[in-house]
Amino acid sequence: MLTKLVAAFNLAMSLGAFFMGISMLPVMGVFVEFPPEWVGVMPFTSWSALAMYGMIVFGIGNAVTAVYGFIRKPRTFFVANLCLGVLLLLSAALPIVLLGEWYLPLVFFFALSFIQLALGLYGVFSKRKPGSRHRTEIINS
């Protein structure tokens, strides 16, 4: 049950990353002009590059992890989820470190990364009962 919940969360994170990336690619609305004070400080020089990074790393990464969670149920799934949570936390902290400023979307990214970290840690360190269904699935396969 926990594995399906975490896999569904990863699927939602993947869809969110693709949605944000696709909304950033046409360079319309709030994504028309890349902030000039970010150029040379941040590792990205345009919204398109940031969108591609988000879609490749978080979109595809969370999608692969979600599929792996729906198909298999080993602890490596939770370790991958934990790694993606750490990566999201570091990616959200990067603008604070480089620019010295907080932005409102970062709060949302921090919240998502803490949820992902908590789910990953719980899955890695949860103890399974010796006679549980998970244990018998491993023995039978």
JSON list of C-alpha atoms in Angstrom, two decimals:
[
{"chain": "A", "resi": 1, "resn": "MET", "atom": "CA", "xyz": [0.00, 0.00, 0.00]},
{"chain": "A", "resi": 2, "resn": "LEU", "atom": "CA", "xyz": [2.82, 2.43, 0.90]},
{"chain": "A", "resi": 3, "resn": "THR", "atom": "CA", "xyz": [4.63, 1.65, -2.34]},
{"chain": "A", "resi": 4, "resn": "LYS", "atom": "CA", "xyz": [1.56, 2.46, -4.43]},
{"chain": "A", "resi": 5, "resn": "LEU", "atom": "CA", "xyz": [1.05, 5.72, -2.53]},
{"chain": "A", "resi": 6, "resn": "VAL", "atom": "CA", "xyz": [4.65, 6.81, -3.05]},
{"chain": "A", "resi": 7, "resn": "ALA", "atom": "CA", "xyz": [4.53, 5.74, -6.71]},
{"chain": "A", "resi": 8, "resn": "ALA", "atom": "CA", "xyz": [1.37, 7.81, -7.20]},
{"chain": "A", "resi": 9, "resn": "PHE", "atom": "CA", "xyz": [3.09, 10.78, -5.56]},
{"chain": "A", "resi": 10, "resn": "ASN", "atom": "CA", "xyz": [6.05, 10.35, -7.94]},
{"chain": "A", "resi": 11, "resn": "LEU", "atom": "CA", "xyz": [3.66, 10.19, -10.88]},
{"chain": "A", "resi": 12, "resn": "ALA", "atom": "CA", "xyz": [2.01, 13.43, -9.75]},
{"chain": "A", "resi": 13, "resn": "MET", "atom": "CA", "xyz": [5.44, 15.05, -9.36]},
{"chain": "A", "resi": 14, "resn": "SER", "atom": "CA", "xyz": [6.36, 13.92, -12.87]},
{"chain": "A", "resi": 15, "resn": "LEU", "atom": "CA", "xyz": [3.16, 15.31, -14.37]},
{"chain": "A", "resi": 16, "resn": "GLY", "atom": "CA", "xyz": [3.71, 18.57, -12.49]},
{"chain": "A", "resi": 17, "resn": "ALA", "atom": "CA", "xyz": [7.26, 18.87, -13.80]},
{"chain": "A", "resi": 18, "resn": "PHE", "atom": "CA", "xyz": [6.10, 18.31, -17.37]},
{"chain": "A", "resi": 19, "resn": "PHE", "atom": "CA", "xyz": [3.21, 20.76, -16.94]},
{"chain": "A", "resi": 20, "resn": "MET", "atom": "CA", "xyz": [5.52, 23.49, -15.63]},
{"chain": "A", "resi": 21, "resn": "GLY", "atom": "CA", "xyz": [8.16, 22.77, -18.25]},
{"chain": "A", "resi": 22, "resn": "ILE", "atom": "CA", "xyz": [5.68, 22.90, -21.11]},
{"chain": "A", "resi": 23, "resn": "SER", "atom": "CA", "xyz": [4.21, 26.14, -19.75]},
{"chain": "A", "resi": 24, "resn": "MET", "atom": "CA", "xyz": [7.71, 27.68, -19.63]},
{"chain": "A", "resi": 25, "resn": "LEU", "atom": "CA", "xyz": [8.77, 26.64, -23.14]},
{"chain": "A", "resi": 26, "resn": "PRO", "atom": "CA", "xyz": [6.59, 28.99, -25.26]},
{"chain": "A", "resi": 27, "resn": "VAL", "atom": "CA", "xyz": [8.13, 32.03, -23.48]},
{"chain": "A", "resi": 28, "resn": "MET", "atom": "CA", "xyz": [4.76, 33.64, -22.80]},
{"chain": "A", "resi": 29, "resn": "GLY", "atom": "CA", "xyz": [3.09, 35.23, -19.79]},
{"chain": "A", "resi": 30, "resn": "VAL", "atom": "CA", "xyz": [5.37, 35.50, -16.77]},
{"chain": "A", "resi": 31, "resn": "PHE", "atom": "CA", "xyz": [8.08, 33.57, -18.60]},
{"chain": "A", "resi": 32, "resn": "VAL", "atom": "CA", "xyz": [8.66, 36.18, -21.32]},
{"chain": "A", "resi": 33, "resn": "GLU", "atom": "CA", "xyz": [11.82, 37.72, -19.95]},
{"chain": "A", "resi": 34, "resn": "PHE", "atom": "CA", "xyz": [14.48, 35.87, -17.99]},
{"chain": "A", "resi": 35, "resn": "PRO", "atom": "CA", "xyz": [15.49, 38.06, -15.02]},
{"chain": "A", "resi": 36, "resn": "PRO", "atom": "CA", "xyz": [18.67, 39.93, -16.00]},
{"chain": "A", "resi": 37, "resn": "GLU", "atom": "CA", "xyz": [20.07, 39.72, -12.47]},
{"chain": "A", "resi": 38, "resn": "TRP", "atom": "CA", "xyz": [20.04, 35.94, -12.75]},
{"chain": "A", "resi": 39, "resn": "VAL", "atom": "CA", "xyz": [22.19, 35.83, -15.90]},
{"chain": "A", "resi": 40, "resn": "GLY", "atom": "CA", "xyz": [25.76, 34.94, -15.04]},
{"chain": "A", "resi": 41, "resn": "VAL", "atom": "CA", "xyz": [24.83, 33.90, -11.49]},
{"chain": "A", "resi": 42, "resn": "MET", "atom": "CA", "xyz": [22.40, 31.05, -12.07]},
{"chain": "A", "resi": 43, "resn": "PRO", "atom": "CA", "xyz": [23.43, 28.00, -14.12]},
{"chain": "A", "resi": 44, "resn": "PHE", "atom": "CA", "xyz": [20.61, 28.77, -16.61]},
{"chain": "A", "resi": 45, "resn": "THR", "atom": "CA", "xyz": [20.38, 31.70, -19.00]},
{"chain": "A", "resi": 46, "resn": "SER", "atom": "CA", "xyz": [16.81, 31.23, -20.22]},
{"chain": "A", "resi": 47, "resn": "TRP", "atom": "CA", "xyz": [13.46, 29.87, -19.16]},
{"chain": "A", "resi": 48, "resn": "SER", "atom": "CA", "xyz": [13.72, 27.23, -21.89]},
{"chain": "A", "resi": 49, "resn": "ALA", "atom": "CA", "xyz": [16.92, 25.78, -20.43]},
{"chain": "A", "resi": 50, "resn": "LEU", "atom": "CA", "xyz": [15.35, 25.70, -16.97]},
{"chain": "A", "resi": 51, "resn": "ALA", "atom": "CA", "xyz": [12.24, 24.04, -18.40]},
{"chain": "A", "resi": 52, "resn": "MET", "atom": "CA", "xyz": [14.28, 21.36, -20.15]},
{"chain": "A", "resi": 53, "resn": "TYR", "atom": "CA", "xyz": [16.24, 20.65, -16.95]},
{"chain": "A", "resi": 54, "resn": "GLY", "atom": "CA", "xyz": [13.03, 20.30, -14.96]},
{"chain": "A", "resi": 55, "resn": "MET", "atom": "CA", "xyz": [11.36, 18.05, -17.51]},
{"chain": "A", "resi": 56, "resn": "ILE", "atom": "CA", "xyz": [14.39, 15.81, -18.01]},
{"chain": "A", "resi": 57, "resn": "VAL", "atom": "CA", "xyz": [15.54, 15.47, -14.42]},
{"chain": "A", "resi": 58, "resn": "PHE", "atom": "CA", "xyz": [12.30, 15.68, -12.45]},
{"chain": "A", "resi": 59, "resn": "GLY", "atom": "CA", "xyz": [9.75, 14.76, -15.12]},
{"chain": "A", "resi": 60, "resn": "ILE", "atom": "CA", "xyz": [11.48, 11.70, -16.50]},
{"chain": "A", "resi": 61, "resn": "GLY", "atom": "CA", "xyz": [13.17, 10.82, -13.18]},
{"chain": "A", "resi": 62, "resn": "ASN", "atom": "CA", "xyz": [9.92, 10.77, -11.22]},
{"chain": "A", "resi": 63, "resn": "ALA", "atom": "CA", "xyz": [8.12, 8.98, -14.06]},
{"chain": "A", "resi": 64, "resn": "VAL", "atom": "CA", "xyz": [10.70, 6.18, -14.14]},
{"chain": "A", "resi": 65, "resn": "THR", "atom": "CA", "xyz": [10.60, 5.91, -10.37]},
{"chain": "A", "resi": 66, "resn": "ALA", "atom": "CA", "xyz": [6.79, 5.80, -10.38]},
{"chain": "A", "resi": 67, "resn": "VAL", "atom": "CA", "xyz": [6.70, 3.04, -13.00]},
{"chain": "A", "resi": 68, "resn": "TYR", "atom": "CA", "xyz": [9.31, 1.11, -11.04]},
{"chain": "A", "resi": 69, "resn": "GLY", "atom": "CA", "xyz": [7.20, 1.50, -7.90]},
{"chain": "A", "resi": 70, "resn": "PHE", "atom": "CA", "xyz": [4.04, 0.27, -9.60]},
{"chain": "A", "resi": 71, "resn": "ILE", "atom": "CA", "xyz": [5.82, -2.77, -11.09]},
{"chain": "A", "resi": 72, "resn": "ARG", "atom": "CA", "xyz": [8.23, -3.78, -8.31]},
{"chain": "A", "resi": 73, "resn": "LYS", "atom": "CA", "xyz": [8.37, -3.13, -4.60]},
{"chain": "A", "resi": 74, "resn": "PRO", "atom": "CA", "xyz": [11.99, -3.36, -3.39]},
{"chain": "A", "resi": 75, "resn": "ARG", "atom": "CA", "xyz": [13.74, -0.86, -1.17]},
{"chain": "A", "resi": 76, "resn": "THR", "atom": "CA", "xyz": [15.65, 0.53, -4.16]},
{"chain": "A", "resi": 77, "resn": "PHE", "atom": "CA", "xyz": [12.42, 2.22, -5.21]},
{"chain": "A", "resi": 78, "resn": "PHE", "atom": "CA", "xyz": [12.38, 4.13, -1.93]},
{"chain": "A", "resi": 79, "resn": "VAL", "atom": "CA", "xyz": [16.09, 4.95, -2.28]},
{"chain": "A", "resi": 80, "resn": "ALA", "atom": "CA", "xyz": [15.42, 6.41, -5.75]},
{"chain": "A", "resi": 81, "resn": "ASN", "atom": "CA", "xyz": [12.52, 8.40, -4.30]},
{"chain": "A", "resi": 82, "resn": "LEU", "atom": "CA", "xyz": [14.80, 9.64, -1.54]},
{"chain": "A", "resi": 83, "resn": "CYS", "atom": "CA", "xyz": [17.47, 10.68, -4.06]},
{"chain": "A", "resi": 84, "resn": "LEU", "atom": "CA", "xyz": [14.92, 12.64, -6.09]},
{"chain": "A", "resi": 85, "resn": "GLY", "atom": "CA", "xyz": [13.76, 14.37, -2.90]},
{"chain": "A", "resi": 86, "resn": "VAL", "atom": "CA", "xyz": [17.33, 15.38, -2.05]},
{"chain": "A", "resi": 87, "resn": "LEU", "atom": "CA", "xyz": [17.86, 16.62, -5.61]},
{"chain": "A", "resi": 88, "resn": "LEU", "atom": "CA", "xyz": [14.69, 18.71, -5.45]},
{"chain": "A", "resi": 89, "resn": "LEU", "atom": "CA", "xyz": [15.73, 20.13, -2.09]},
{"chain": "A", "resi": 90, "resn": "LEU", "atom": "CA", "xyz": [19.15, 21.09, -3.44]},
{"chain": "A", "resi": 91, "resn": "SER", "atom": "CA", "xyz": [17.65, 22.54, -6.62]},
{"chain": "A", "resi": 92, "resn": "ALA", "atom": "CA", "xyz": [15.26, 24.66, -4.55]},
{"chain": "A", "resi": 93, "resn": "ALA", "atom": "CA", "xyz": [18.09, 25.83, -2.28]},
{"chain": "A", "resi": 94, "resn": "LEU", "atom": "CA", "xyz": [20.35, 26.82, -5.18]},
{"chain": "A", "resi": 95, "resn": "PRO", "atom": "CA", "xyz": [18.70, 30.21, -5.91]},
{"chain": "A", "resi": 96, "resn": "ILE", "atom": "CA", "xyz": [18.80, 31.08, -2.21]},
{"chain": "A", "resi": 97, "resn": "VAL", "atom": "CA", "xyz": [22.52, 30.33, -2.03]},
{"chain": "A", "resi": 98, "resn": "LEU", "atom": "CA", "xyz": [23.47, 31.97, -5.34]},
{"chain": "A", "resi": 99, "resn": "LEU", "atom": "CA", "xyz": [21.15, 34.99, -5.30]},
{"chain": "A", "resi": 100, "resn": "GLY", "atom": "CA", "xyz": [20.61, 35.41, -1.59]},
{"chain": "A", "resi": 101, "resn": "GLU", "atom": "CA", "xyz": [16.87, 35.88, -2.11]},
{"chain": "A", "resi": 102, "resn": "TRP", "atom": "CA", "xyz": [13.74, 33.83, -1.46]},
{"chain": "A", "resi": 103, "resn": "TYR", "atom": "CA", "xyz": [11.06, 33.44, -4.08]},
{"chain": "A", "resi": 104, "resn": "LEU", "atom": "CA", "xyz": [7.50, 32.29, -3.42]},
{"chain": "A", "resi": 105, "resn": "PRO", "atom": "CA", "xyz": [7.65, 29.15, -5.63]},
{"chain": "A", "resi": 106, "resn": "LEU", "atom": "CA", "xyz": [10.62, 27.92, -3.59]},
{"chain": "A", "resi": 107, "resn": "VAL", "atom": "CA", "xyz": [8.37, 27.40, -0.57]},
{"chain": "A", "resi": 108, "resn": "PHE", "atom": "CA", "xyz": [6.24, 25.02, -2.65]},
{"chain": "A", "resi": 109, "resn": "PHE", "atom": "CA", "xyz": [9.32, 23.17, -3.90]},
{"chain": "A", "resi": 110, "resn": "PHE", "atom": "CA", "xyz": [10.66, 22.85, -0.35]},
{"chain": "A", "resi": 111, "resn": "ALA", "atom": "CA", "xyz": [7.32, 21.44, 0.82]},
{"chain": "A", "resi": 112, "resn": "LEU", "atom": "CA", "xyz": [7.28, 18.89, -2.02]},
{"chain": "A", "resi": 113, "resn": "SER", "atom": "CA", "xyz": [10.88, 17.90, -1.37]},
{"chain": "A", "resi": 114, "resn": "PHE", "atom": "CA", "xyz": [10.20, 17.39, 2.36]},
{"chain": "A", "resi": 115, "resn": "ILE", "atom": "CA", "xyz": [7.18, 15.21, 1.54]},
{"chain": "A", "resi": 116, "resn": "GLN", "atom": "CA", "xyz": [9.25, 13.20, -0.92]},
{"chain": "A", "resi": 117, "resn": "LEU", "atom": "CA", "xyz": [12.09, 12.87, 1.58]},
{"chain": "A", "resi": 118, "resn": "ALA", "atom": "CA", "xyz": [9.72, 11.79, 4.35]},
{"chain": "A", "resi": 119, "resn": "LEU", "atom": "CA", "xyz": [8.06, 9.16, 2.16]},
{"chain": "A", "resi": 120, "resn": "GLY", "atom": "CA", "xyz": [11.43, 7.85, 0.99]},
{"chain": "A", "resi": 121, "resn": "LEU", "atom": "CA", "xyz": [12.86, 7.70, 4.51]},
{"chain": "A", "resi": 122, "resn": "TYR", "atom": "CA", "xyz": [9.75, 5.98, 5.83]},
{"chain": "A", "resi": 123, "resn": "GLY", "atom": "CA", "xyz": [9.89, 3.41, 3.03]},
{"chain": "A", "resi": 124, "resn": "VAL", "atom": "CA", "xyz": [13.60, 2.72, 3.49]},
{"chain": "A", "resi": 125, "resn": "PHE", "atom": "CA", "xyz": [13.49, 2.38, 7.25]},
{"chain": "A", "resi": 126, "resn": "SER", "atom": "CA", "xyz": [10.08, 0.77, 7.69]},
{"chain": "A", "resi": 127, "resn": "LYS", "atom": "CA", "xyz": [10.29, -2.70, 9.13]},
{"chain": "A", "resi": 128, "resn": "ARG", "atom": "CA", "xyz": [8.28, -5.40, 7.46]},
{"chain": "A", "resi": 129, "resn": "LYS", "atom": "CA", "xyz": [6.68, -8.15, 9.53]},
{"chain": "A", "resi": 130, "resn": "PRO", "atom": "CA", "xyz": [8.29, -11.57, 8.99]},
{"chain": "A", "resi": 131, "resn": "GLY", "atom": "CA", "xyz": [5.03, -13.17, 7.85]},
{"chain": "A", "resi": 132, "resn": "SER", "atom": "CA", "xyz": [3.86, -10.24, 5.75]},
{"chain": "A", "resi": 133, "resn": "ARG", "atom": "CA", "xyz": [2.76, -10.45, 2.15]},
{"chain": "A", "resi": 134, "resn": "HIS", "atom": "CA", "xyz": [5.87, -8.58, 1.00]},
{"chain": "A", "resi": 135, "resn": "ARG", "atom": "CA", "xyz": [8.15, -11.19, 2.52]},
{"chain": "A", "resi": 136, "resn": "THR", "atom": "CA", "xyz": [6.25, -14.09, 0.92]},
{"chain": "A", "resi": 137, "resn": "GLU", "atom": "CA", "xyz": [6.33, -12.34, -2.47]},
{"chain": "A", "resi": 138, "resn": "ILE", "atom": "CA", "xyz": [10.14, -12.18, -2.28]},
{"chain": "A", "resi": 139, "resn": "ILE", "atom": "CA", "xyz": [10.39, -15.84, -1.28]},
{"chain": "A", "resi": 140, "resn": "ASN", "atom": "CA", "xyz": [8.03, -16.96, -4.09]},
{"chain": "A", "resi": 141, "resn": "SER", "atom": "CA", "xyz": [9.85, -15.01, -6.82]}
]
